[in-house]
PDB file of C-alpha atoms in Angstrom:
ATOM      1  CA  UNK A   1      11.116  11.307   5.823  1.00 54.00           C
ATOM      2  CA  UNK A   2       9.744  10.516   9.732  1.00 78.00           C
ATOM      3  CA  UNK A   3       6.516   8.954   9.665  1.00 92.00           C
ATOM      4  CA  UNK A   4       3.421   9.289  11.963  1.00 96.00           C
ATOM      5  CA  UNK A   5       2.922   5.747  12.384  1.00 96.00           C
ATOM      6  CA  UNK A   6      -0.522   5.928  14.090  1.00 97.00           C
ATOM      7  CA  UNK A   7      -2.951   3.085  14.381  1.00 97.00           C
ATOM      8  CA  UNK A   8      -4.123   3.134  10.432  1.00 97.00           C
ATOM      9  CA  UNK A   9      -1.412   3.565   8.897  1.00 97.00           C
ATOM     10  CA  UNK A  10       0.500   1.323  10.706  1.00 97.00           C
ATOM     11  CA  UNK A  11      -2.216  -1.659   9.411  1.00 97.00           C
ATOM     12  CA  UNK A  12      -1.566  -0.081   5.609  1.00 98.00           C
ATOM     13  CA  UNK A  13       1.703  -0.849   6.120  1.00 97.00           C
ATOM     14  CA  UNK A  14       1.594  -4.143   7.250  1.00 97.00           C
ATOM     15  CA  UNK A  15      -0.540  -5.342   4.432  1.00 97.00           C
ATOM     16  CA  UNK A  16       1.404  -3.808   1.577  1.00 96.00           C
ATOM     17  CA  UNK A  17       4.405  -5.644   2.993  1.00 96.00           C
ATOM     18  CA  UNK A  18       2.492  -9.010   2.924  1.00 96.00           C
ATOM     19  CA  UNK A  19       1.114  -8.198  -0.188  1.00 95.00           C
ATOM     20  CA  UNK A  20       4.646  -7.958  -1.308  1.00 94.00           C
ATOM     21  CA  UNK A  21       6.168 -10.704  -0.199  1.00 95.00           C
ATOM     22  CA  UNK A  22       3.554 -13.003  -0.880  1.00 94.00           C
ATOM     23  CA  UNK A  23       3.904 -11.918  -4.036  1.00 92.00           C
ATOM     24  CA  UNK A  24       7.951 -11.778  -4.326  1.00 92.00           C
ATOM     25  CA  UNK A  25       7.618 -15.330  -2.557  1.00 94.00           C
ATOM     26  CA  UNK A  26       5.570 -16.750  -5.431  1.00 92.00           C
ATOM     27  CA  UNK A  27       8.406 -15.495  -8.039  1.00 90.00           C
ATOM     28  CA  UNK A  28      10.909 -16.742  -6.347  1.00 92.00           C
ATOM     29  CA  UNK A  29       8.881 -20.280  -5.811  1.00 92.00           C
ATOM     30  CA  UNK A  30       7.853 -20.142  -9.747  1.00 91.00           C
ATOM     31  CA  UNK A  31      11.586 -19.781 -10.658  1.00 90.00           C
ATOM     32  CA  UNK A  32      13.175 -22.435  -7.819  1.00 92.00           C
ATOM     33  CA  UNK A  33      10.459 -25.051  -9.209  1.00 90.00           C
ATOM     34  CA  UNK A  34      11.816 -24.276 -12.802  1.00 89.00           C
ATOM     35  CA  UNK A  35      15.160 -24.614 -11.606  1.00 91.00           C
ATOM     36  CA  UNK A  36      14.291 -27.911  -9.931  1.00 90.00           C
ATOM     37  CA  UNK A  37      12.181 -28.994 -12.992  1.00 91.00           C
ATOM     38  CA  UNK A  38      15.899 -28.807 -14.929  1.00 90.00           C
ATOM     39  CA  UNK A  39      16.782 -32.120 -13.433  1.00 89.00           C
ATOM     40  CA  UNK A  40      13.908 -33.637 -15.613  1.00 93.00           C
ATOM     41  CA  UNK A  41      14.419 -32.218 -18.427  1.00 90.00           C
ATOM     42  CA  UNK A  42      13.258 -34.734 -21.407  1.00 90.00           C
ATOM     43  CA  UNK A  43      11.560 -36.887 -19.084  1.00 91.00           C
ATOM     44  CA  UNK A  44       8.215 -38.846 -20.795  1.00 91.00           C
ATOM     45  CA  UNK A  45       6.909 -38.306 -17.246  1.00 92.00           C
ATOM     46  CA  UNK A  46       4.091 -35.850 -16.103  1.00 92.00           C
ATOM     47  CA  UNK A  47       4.247 -34.089 -13.102  1.00 91.00           C
ATOM     48  CA  UNK A  48       2.024 -36.049 -11.145  1.00 91.00           C
ATOM     49  CA  UNK A  49       4.493 -39.379 -11.723  1.00 91.00           C
ATOM     50  CA  UNK A  50       7.519 -37.377 -10.299  1.00 91.00           C
ATOM     51  CA  UNK A  51       6.161 -35.733  -7.829  1.00 91.00           C
ATOM     52  CA  UNK A  52       3.460 -37.568  -5.983  1.00 90.00           C
ATOM     53  CA  UNK A  53       3.885 -36.276  -2.512  1.00 92.00           C
ATOM     54  CA  UNK A  54       3.186 -32.611  -3.678  1.00 90.00           C
ATOM     55  CA  UNK A  55      -0.528 -31.690  -2.925  1.00 92.00           C
ATOM     56  CA  UNK A  56      -2.431 -30.543  -5.823  1.00 90.00           C
ATOM     57  CA  UNK A  57       0.246 -32.097  -8.285  1.00 90.00           C
ATOM     58  CA  UNK A  58      -2.487 -33.384 -10.523  1.00 89.00           C
ATOM     59  CA  UNK A  59      -3.894 -29.581 -10.972  1.00 89.00           C
ATOM     60  CA  UNK A  60      -0.419 -29.281 -13.015  1.00 87.00           C
ATOM     61  CA  UNK A  61      -0.763 -32.216 -15.193  1.00 89.00           C
ATOM     62  CA  UNK A  62       2.168 -31.482 -17.852  1.00 90.00           C
ATOM     63  CA  UNK A  63       5.255 -32.847 -18.897  1.00 92.00           C
ATOM     64  CA  UNK A  64       8.205 -31.052 -16.856  1.00 90.00           C
ATOM     65  CA  UNK A  65       9.735 -29.281 -19.982  1.00 91.00           C
ATOM     66  CA  UNK A  66       6.241 -27.461 -20.603  1.00 92.00           C
ATOM     67  CA  UNK A  67       6.034 -26.644 -16.737  1.00 90.00           C
ATOM     68  CA  UNK A  68       9.422 -25.329 -16.364  1.00 90.00           C
ATOM     69  CA  UNK A  69       8.842 -23.106 -19.628  1.00 89.00           C
ATOM     70  CA  UNK A  70       5.115 -21.732 -18.081  1.00 88.00           C
ATOM     71  CA  UNK A  71       7.040 -21.342 -14.465  1.00 89.00           C
ATOM     72  CA  UNK A  72       9.798 -19.335 -16.532  1.00 85.00           C
ATOM     73  CA  UNK A  73       7.160 -17.017 -17.947  1.00 86.00           C
ATOM     74  CA  UNK A  74       5.277 -16.400 -14.644  1.00 88.00           C
ATOM     75  CA  UNK A  75       6.871 -13.185 -13.866  1.00 87.00           C
ATOM     76  CA  UNK A  76       4.358 -11.553 -16.132  1.00 88.00           C
ATOM     77  CA  UNK A  77       1.184 -13.088 -14.583  1.00 90.00           C
ATOM     78  CA  UNK A  78       2.476 -12.468 -10.911  1.00 90.00           C
ATOM     79  CA  UNK A  79       3.355  -8.740 -12.122  1.00 90.00           C
ATOM     80  CA  UNK A  80      -0.704  -8.341 -13.534  1.00 91.00           C
ATOM     81  CA  UNK A  81      -1.828  -9.426 -10.068  1.00 91.00           C
ATOM     82  CA  UNK A  82       0.239  -7.661  -8.229  1.00 91.00           C
ATOM     83  CA  UNK A  83      -0.853  -3.951  -9.385  1.00 94.00           C
ATOM     84  CA  UNK A  84      -4.872  -4.440  -8.824  1.00 95.00           C
ATOM     85  CA  UNK A  85      -3.317  -6.441  -5.556  1.00 94.00           C
ATOM     86  CA  UNK A  86      -1.469  -3.234  -4.146  1.00 95.00           C
ATOM     87  CA  UNK A  87      -3.807  -0.412  -5.243  1.00 97.00           C
ATOM     88  CA  UNK A  88      -6.733  -2.273  -3.541  1.00 96.00           C
ATOM     89  CA  UNK A  89      -4.448  -2.319  -0.513  1.00 97.00           C
ATOM     90  CA  UNK A  90      -3.853   1.498  -1.028  1.00 98.00           C
ATOM     91  CA  UNK A  91      -6.810   2.630  -1.792  1.00 98.00           C
ATOM     92  CA  UNK A  92      -8.216   1.799   1.184  1.00 97.00           C
ATOM     93  CA  UNK A  93      -5.430   3.527   3.183  1.00 98.00           C
ATOM     94  CA  UNK A  94      -6.735   6.424   1.061  1.00 98.00           C
ATOM     95  CA  UNK A  95     -10.073   6.836   1.554  1.00 98.00           C
ATOM     96  CA  UNK A  96      -9.274   6.744   5.128  1.00 98.00           C
ATOM     97  CA  UNK A  97      -7.145   9.319   5.308  1.00 98.00           C
ATOM     98  CA  UNK A  98      -9.921  11.613   3.591  1.00 98.00           C
ATOM     99  CA  UNK A  99     -12.787  10.317   6.442  1.00 98.00           C
ATOM    100  CA  UNK A 100      -9.644  11.812   8.766  1.00 98.00           C
ATOM    101  CA  UNK A 101     -10.197  15.090   7.114  1.00 98.00           C
ATOM    102  CA  UNK A 102     -13.325  15.132   7.184  1.00 98.00           C
ATOM    103  CA  UNK A 103     -13.435  14.575  10.762  1.00 97.00           C
ATOM    104  CA  UNK A 104     -11.068  17.133  11.489  1.00 97.00           C
ATOM    105  CA  UNK A 105     -13.667  19.668   9.987  1.00 97.00           C
ATOM    106  CA  UNK A 106     -12.597  19.742   6.697  1.00 98.00           C
ATOM    107  CA  UNK A 107     -14.450  20.452   3.998  1.00 97.00           C
ATOM    108  CA  UNK A 108     -14.826  17.130   2.073  1.00 97.00           C
ATOM    109  CA  UNK A 109     -16.543  16.324  -1.462  1.00 96.00           C
ATOM    110  CA  UNK A 110     -19.595  14.155  -0.760  1.00 90.00           C
ATOM    111  CA  UNK A 111     -20.401  13.307  -4.569  1.00 93.00           C
ATOM    112  CA  UNK A 112     -20.641   9.143  -5.533  1.00 92.00           C
ATOM    113  CA  UNK A 113     -17.833   9.556  -7.307  1.00 95.00           C
ATOM    114  CA  UNK A 114     -15.568  11.581  -5.043  1.00 97.00           C
ATOM    115  CA  UNK A 115     -14.374   8.210  -3.379  1.00 97.00           C
ATOM    116  CA  UNK A 116     -13.246   6.417  -6.684  1.00 97.00           C
ATOM    117  CA  UNK A 117     -10.408   5.228  -7.471  1.00 97.00           C
ATOM    118  CA  UNK A 118      -9.934   8.203 -10.595  1.00 96.00           C
ATOM    119  CA  UNK A 119     -11.230  10.923  -8.024  1.00 97.00           C
ATOM    120  CA  UNK A 120      -9.741  10.145  -4.448  1.00 98.00           C
ATOM    121  CA  UNK A 121      -7.112  11.831  -4.894  1.00 98.00           C
ATOM    122  CA  UNK A 122      -8.175  15.097  -5.997  1.00 98.00           C
ATOM    123  CA  UNK A 123     -10.997  14.578  -3.369  1.00 98.00           C
ATOM    124  CA  UNK A 124      -8.041  14.549  -0.680  1.00 98.00           C
ATOM    125  CA  UNK A 125      -5.932  17.356  -1.789  1.00 98.00           C
ATOM    126  CA  UNK A 126      -8.575  19.664  -2.035  1.00 98.00           C
ATOM    127  CA  UNK A 127      -9.942  19.108   1.119  1.00 98.00           C
ATOM    128  CA  UNK A 128      -6.521  20.154   2.175  1.00 98.00           C
ATOM    129  CA  UNK A 129      -6.246  23.197  -0.023  1.00 97.00           C
ATOM    130  CA  UNK A 130      -2.977  21.389  -0.868  1.00 98.00           C
ATOM    131  CA  UNK A 131      -1.997  19.927  -4.809  1.00 97.00           C
ATOM    132  CA  UNK A 132      -1.303  16.831  -5.741  1.00 97.00           C
ATOM    133  CA  UNK A 133       2.267  15.389  -5.832  1.00 96.00           C
ATOM    134  CA  UNK A 134       2.810  15.361  -9.308  1.00 95.00           C
ATOM    135  CA  UNK A 135       6.019  12.951  -9.045  1.00 94.00           C
ATOM    136  CA  UNK A 136       3.766  10.382  -7.676  1.00 97.00           C
ATOM    137  CA  UNK A 137       0.267  10.892  -8.342  1.00 97.00           C
ATOM    138  CA  UNK A 138       0.175  10.439 -12.238  1.00 97.00           C
ATOM    139  CA  UNK A 139       2.144   7.443 -11.952  1.00 98.00           C
ATOM    140  CA  UNK A 140      -0.610   5.853  -9.500  1.00 98.00           C
ATOM    141  CA  UNK A 141      -3.051   6.433 -12.322  1.00 97.00           C
ATOM    142  CA  UNK A 142      -0.746   4.764 -14.602  1.00 97.00           C
ATOM    143  CA  UNK A 143      -1.168   1.701 -12.712  1.00 97.00           C
ATOM    144  CA  UNK A 144      -5.046   2.293 -11.816  1.00 97.00           C
ATOM    145  CA  UNK A 145      -5.819   1.996 -15.751  1.00 97.00           C
ATOM    146  CA  UNK A 146      -3.124  -0.656 -16.668  1.00 97.00           C
ATOM    147  CA  UNK A 147      -5.424  -2.657 -13.798  1.00 97.00           C
ATOM    148  CA  UNK A 148      -8.281  -1.153 -15.213  1.00 97.00           C
ATOM    149  CA  UNK A 149      -7.431  -2.478 -18.726  1.00 96.00           C
ATOM    150  CA  UNK A 150      -6.129  -5.627 -17.469  1.00 95.00           C
ATOM    151  CA  UNK A 151      -9.327  -6.783 -15.437  1.00 95.00           C
ATOM    152  CA  UNK A 152     -11.883  -5.163 -17.915  1.00 95.00           C
ATOM    153  CA  UNK A 153     -10.716  -5.932 -20.725  1.00 96.00           C
ATOM    154  CA  UNK A 154      -8.543  -8.747 -20.606  1.00 94.00           C
ATOM    155  CA  UNK A 155      -5.582  -7.055 -21.052  1.00 94.00           C
ATOM    156  CA  UNK A 156      -5.663  -4.730 -23.849  1.00 96.00           C
ATOM    157  CA  UNK A 157      -4.270  -1.930 -24.496  1.00 96.00           C
ATOM    158  CA  UNK A 158      -7.515   1.190 -24.303  1.00 96.00           C
ATOM    159  CA  UNK A 159      -8.046   4.965 -24.661  1.00 95.00           C
ATOM    160  CA  UNK A 160      -7.662   5.052 -21.254  1.00 96.00           C
ATOM    161  CA  UNK A 161      -4.239   3.591 -20.974  1.00 96.00           C
ATOM    162  CA  UNK A 162      -2.407   5.352 -24.418  1.00 95.00           C
ATOM    163  CA  UNK A 163      -4.089   8.534 -22.632  1.00 95.00           C
ATOM    164  CA  UNK A 164      -2.590   8.769 -19.266  1.00 96.00           C
ATOM    165  CA  UNK A 165       0.794   7.422 -20.448  1.00 96.00           C
ATOM    166  CA  UNK A 166       1.169  10.381 -23.144  1.00 94.00           C
ATOM    167  CA  UNK A 167       0.009  12.642 -20.340  1.00 95.00           C
ATOM    168  CA  UNK A 168       2.828  11.814 -19.162  1.00 95.00           C
ATOM    169  CA  UNK A 169       5.822  13.982 -18.166  1.00 96.00           C
ATOM    170  CA  UNK A 170       9.609  13.681 -19.577  1.00 95.00           C
ATOM    171  CA  UNK A 171      10.089  13.514 -15.741  1.00 96.00           C
ATOM    172  CA  UNK A 172       7.500  11.214 -14.685  1.00 97.00           C
ATOM    173  CA  UNK A 173       8.264   9.110 -17.547  1.00 96.00           C
ATOM    174  CA  UNK A 174      11.841   8.485 -16.474  1.00 97.00           C
ATOM    175  CA  UNK A 175      10.494   7.942 -13.137  1.00 96.00           C
ATOM    176  CA  UNK A 176       8.208   5.168 -14.058  1.00 97.00           C
ATOM    177  CA  UNK A 177      10.902   3.841 -17.066  1.00 96.00           C
ATOM    178  CA  UNK A 178      13.520   3.030 -13.802  1.00 96.00           C
ATOM    179  CA  UNK A 179      10.756   1.541 -11.742  1.00 96.00           C
ATOM    180  CA  UNK A 180       9.898  -0.977 -14.236  1.00 95.00           C
ATOM    181  CA  UNK A 181      13.157  -1.211 -15.829  1.00 94.00           C
ATOM    182  CA  UNK A 182      11.866  -0.796 -19.297  1.00 94.00           C
ATOM    183  CA  UNK A 183      10.499   1.250 -22.073  1.00 94.00           C
ATOM    184  CA  UNK A 184       6.936   2.843 -21.427  1.00 93.00           C
ATOM    185  CA  UNK A 185       6.813   1.376 -25.755  1.00 91.00           C
ATOM    186  CA  UNK A 186       8.138  -2.463 -24.178  1.00 91.00           C
ATOM    187  CA  UNK A 187       5.147  -2.609 -22.063  1.00 93.00           C
ATOM    188  CA  UNK A 188       2.905  -2.545 -25.563  1.00 94.00           C
ATOM    189  CA  UNK A 189       2.735  -5.641 -27.716  1.00 92.00           C
ATOM    190  CA  UNK A 190       0.161  -5.902 -30.284  1.00 93.00           C
ATOM    191  CA  UNK A 191      -2.172  -4.133 -28.431  1.00 93.00           C
ATOM    192  CA  UNK A 192      -1.944  -6.165 -25.577  1.00 95.00           C
ATOM    193  CA  UNK A 193      -0.514  -5.060 -21.922  1.00 95.00           C
ATOM    194  CA  UNK A 194       2.890  -7.109 -21.426  1.00 93.00           C
ATOM    195  CA  UNK A 195       4.033  -6.816 -17.878  1.00 93.00           C
ATOM    196  CA  UNK A 196       6.887  -7.472 -16.499  1.00 91.00           C
ATOM    197  CA  UNK A 197       8.883  -7.647 -12.962  1.00 92.00           C
ATOM    198  CA  UNK A 198       9.350  -4.101 -13.233  1.00 94.00           C
ATOM    199  CA  UNK A 199       5.420  -3.678 -12.852  1.00 95.00           C
ATOM    200  CA  UNK A 200       5.433  -5.429  -9.924  1.00 93.00           C
ATOM    201  CA  UNK A 201       7.833  -3.520  -8.440  1.00 94.00           C
ATOM    202  CA  UNK A 202       6.356   0.104  -9.388  1.00 96.00           C
ATOM    203  CA  UNK A 203       3.186  -0.880  -8.248  1.00 96.00           C
ATOM    204  CA  UNK A 204       4.021  -1.211  -4.535  1.00 96.00           C
ATOM    205  CA  UNK A 205       7.279   1.375  -5.078  1.00 97.00           C
ATOM    206  CA  UNK A 206       4.500   3.733  -6.220  1.00 98.00           C
ATOM    207  CA  UNK A 207       1.739   2.964  -3.760  1.00 97.00           C
ATOM    208  CA  UNK A 208       4.331   3.239  -0.892  1.00 97.00           C
ATOM    209  CA  UNK A 209       5.764   6.470  -1.766  1.00 97.00           C
ATOM    210  CA  UNK A 210       1.735   8.293  -2.509  1.00 98.00           C
ATOM    211  CA  UNK A 211       1.315   6.728   1.040  1.00 98.00           C
ATOM    212  CA  UNK A 212       3.813   8.417   2.680  1.00 97.00           C
ATOM    213  CA  UNK A 213       3.047  11.447   1.351  1.00 97.00           C
ATOM    214  CA  UNK A 214      -0.436  11.342   2.588  1.00 98.00           C
ATOM    215  CA  UNK A 215       0.906  10.800   5.660  1.00 97.00           C
ATOM    216  CA  UNK A 216       3.155  13.958   5.910  1.00 96.00           C
ATOM    217  CA  UNK A 217      -0.127  16.030   4.477  1.00 97.00           C
ATOM    218  CA  UNK A 218      -1.945  14.582   7.498  1.00 97.00           C
ATOM    219  CA  UNK A 219       0.619  15.378   9.974  1.00 96.00           C
ATOM    220  CA  UNK A 220       0.271  19.096   8.715  1.00 95.00           C
ATOM    221  CA  UNK A 221      -3.528  19.500   8.572  1.00 97.00           C
ATOM    222  CA  UNK A 222      -4.743  18.026  11.600  1.00 97.00           C
ATOM    223  CA  UNK A 223      -4.509  19.445  14.588  1.00 97.00           C
ATOM    224  CA  UNK A 224      -1.838  18.646  17.671  1.00 97.00           C
ATOM    225  CA  UNK A 225      -5.225  18.223  19.900  1.00 97.00           C
ATOM    226  CA  UNK A 226      -6.038  15.259  17.626  1.00 98.00           C
ATOM    227  CA  UNK A 227      -3.008  13.607  16.812  1.00 98.00           C
ATOM    228  CA  UNK A 228      -2.883  13.451  21.022  1.00 98.00           C
ATOM    229  CA  UNK A 229      -6.101  12.031  20.503  1.00 98.00           C
ATOM    230  CA  UNK A 230      -5.434   9.517  17.939  1.00 98.00           C
ATOM    231  CA  UNK A 231      -2.660   8.343  19.818  1.00 98.00           C
ATOM    232  CA  UNK A 232      -4.087   7.972  23.631  1.00 98.00           C
ATOM    233  CA  UNK A 233      -6.811   5.997  21.722  1.00 97.00           C
ATOM    234  CA  UNK A 234      -4.624   4.109  19.605  1.00 97.00           C
ATOM    235  CA  UNK A 235      -2.438   2.877  23.061  1.00 98.00           C
ATOM    236  CA  UNK A 236      -4.978   2.390  25.092  1.00 97.00           C
ATOM    237  CA  UNK A 237      -6.647  -0.527  22.917  1.00 95.00           C
ATOM    238  CA  UNK A 238      -3.859  -2.958  24.062  1.00 94.00           C
ATOM    239  CA  UNK A 239      -2.097  -0.937  26.889  1.00 94.00           C
ATOM    240  CA  UNK A 240      -1.452  -3.573  29.584  1.00 92.00           C
ATOM    241  CA  UNK A 241      -1.213  -1.968  32.831  1.00 95.00           C
ATOM    242  CA  UNK A 242      -4.656  -0.459  34.105  1.00 95.00           C
ATOM    243  CA  UNK A 243      -5.533   3.050  33.885  1.00 95.00           C
ATOM    244  CA  UNK A 244      -4.716   5.579  36.249  1.00 95.00           C
ATOM    245  CA  UNK A 245      -1.610   3.942  36.990  1.00 96.00           C
ATOM    246  CA  UNK A 246       1.740   5.388  36.784  1.00 96.00           C
ATOM    247  CA  UNK A 247       2.463   2.240  34.315  1.00 97.00           C
ATOM    248  CA  UNK A 248      -0.049   3.432  31.961  1.00 97.00           C
ATOM    249  CA  UNK A 249       1.200   6.763  31.506  1.00 97.00           C
ATOM    250  CA  UNK A 250       4.662   5.785  30.987  1.00 97.00           C
ATOM    251  CA  UNK A 251       3.313   3.622  28.714  1.00 97.00           C
ATOM    252  CA  UNK A 252       1.597   5.890  26.955  1.00 97.00           C
ATOM    253  CA  UNK A 253       4.632   8.589  26.808  1.00 97.00           C
ATOM    254  CA  UNK A 254       6.828   5.864  25.254  1.00 96.00           C
ATOM    255  CA  UNK A 255       4.075   5.094  22.763  1.00 97.00           C
ATOM    256  CA  UNK A 256       3.856   8.206  21.541  1.00 97.00           C
ATOM    257  CA  UNK A 257       8.173   8.842  21.665  1.00 95.00           C
ATOM    258  CA  UNK A 258       8.391   5.641  19.221  1.00 95.00           C
ATOM    259  CA  UNK A 259       5.246   5.785  17.152  1.00 96.00           C
ATOM    260  CA  UNK A 260       3.827   9.529  16.484  1.00 95.00           C
ATOM    261  CA  UNK A 261       6.929  10.169  15.074  1.00 88.00           C
ATOM    262  CA  UNK A 262       6.593  12.972  11.750  1.00 81.00           C
ATOM    263  CA  UNK A 263       7.640  16.394  13.776  1.00 83.00           C
ATOM    264  CA  UNK A 264       4.700  15.813  16.189  1.00 91.00           C
ATOM    265  CA  UNK A 265       6.726  15.396  19.377  1.00 91.00           C
ATOM    266  CA  UNK A 266       3.918  15.521  21.878  1.00 96.00           C
ATOM    267  CA  UNK A 267       4.215  16.184  25.174  1.00 96.00           C
ATOM    268  CA  UNK A 268       3.195  14.771  28.116  1.00 96.00           C
ATOM    269  CA  UNK A 269       1.068  17.814  28.723  1.00 97.00           C
ATOM    270  CA  UNK A 270      -0.426  17.295  25.503  1.00 97.00           C
ATOM    271  CA  UNK A 271      -1.329  13.427  26.442  1.00 97.00           C
ATOM    272  CA  UNK A 272      -2.744  14.067  29.352  1.00 97.00           C
ATOM    273  CA  UNK A 273      -5.296  16.317  27.745  1.00 98.00           C
ATOM    274  CA  UNK A 274      -6.136  14.010  25.368  1.00 98.00           C
ATOM    275  CA  UNK A 275      -6.316  11.029  27.622  1.00 98.00           C
ATOM    276  CA  UNK A 276      -9.030  13.484  30.207  1.00 97.00           C
ATOM    277  CA  UNK A 277     -10.989  14.532  27.058  1.00 97.00           C
ATOM    278  CA  UNK A 278     -11.358  10.880  25.971  1.00 97.00           C
ATOM    279  CA  UNK A 279     -12.615   9.566  29.453  1.00 97.00           C
ATOM    280  CA  UNK A 280      -9.238   7.132  29.640  1.00 97.00           C
ATOM    281  CA  UNK A 281      -7.912   8.716  32.463  1.00 97.00           C
ATOM    282  CA  UNK A 282      -9.554  10.187  35.486  1.00 96.00           C
ATOM    283  CA  UNK A 283      -7.260  10.282  38.465  1.00 96.00           C
ATOM    284  CA  UNK A 284      -6.264  13.865  40.279  1.00 93.00           C
ATOM    285  CA  UNK A 285      -3.069  13.150  39.381  1.00 95.00           C
ATOM    286  CA  UNK A 286      -0.742  12.861  36.197  1.00 95.00           C
TER     287      UNK A 286
END
């Protein structure tokens, strides 16, 4: 699917990639560390004595065998951290997408909870007059409820969690289990949430796909005139050439061709009108 890589969307993608890479780096690091500690299996010396040059190692003042066990169990903890991380980055983007529709003149719900995590998609898609994508938004709500249970109830399975899980259709459940690489039932152990690497994968995969759907929605609902103005403003922020120069014009046209895809194909004339309307091009000739 071709995307419109406007400035705010590029920021979101970069933040998501950074968050995903950070989680995977921590996961890989924990496994590398556990592998290295196998060389010291059975040692009576604690980690600070074995690795005195490692900064802050005294905070991990354990015997190698115990430390290795904890590191090998890091998947669950990292996944528990990844869900709130991925959702926080994504939710900020959704709210900005709502603001874009509002700026375009669409009627947006303005009550206190309209932009809450549980309502923001309804607010967005109702404003656009389109149905919510049933193959991805319900999976976001599963992640949201898991996040709430983990943060506010110390990982205890809540009615919100069980209700959201039971409401999934067969297709949604199949997609969820494909992403998490395990059954829904395996996620709950003794009334507590039990996360795995698959939940880390699901957190970033679901939010990535949902953001792409919103990108496509904005492409349909925002007018070409507005997209041209957005593109011009986006380019002008970091333009290296002086305004009203041939280089500036060519730079804008190339920038638009590269970033503003998604079926837009903004013409040179549309960009000219937007640049003049924005006061960024004042020369007589284009």
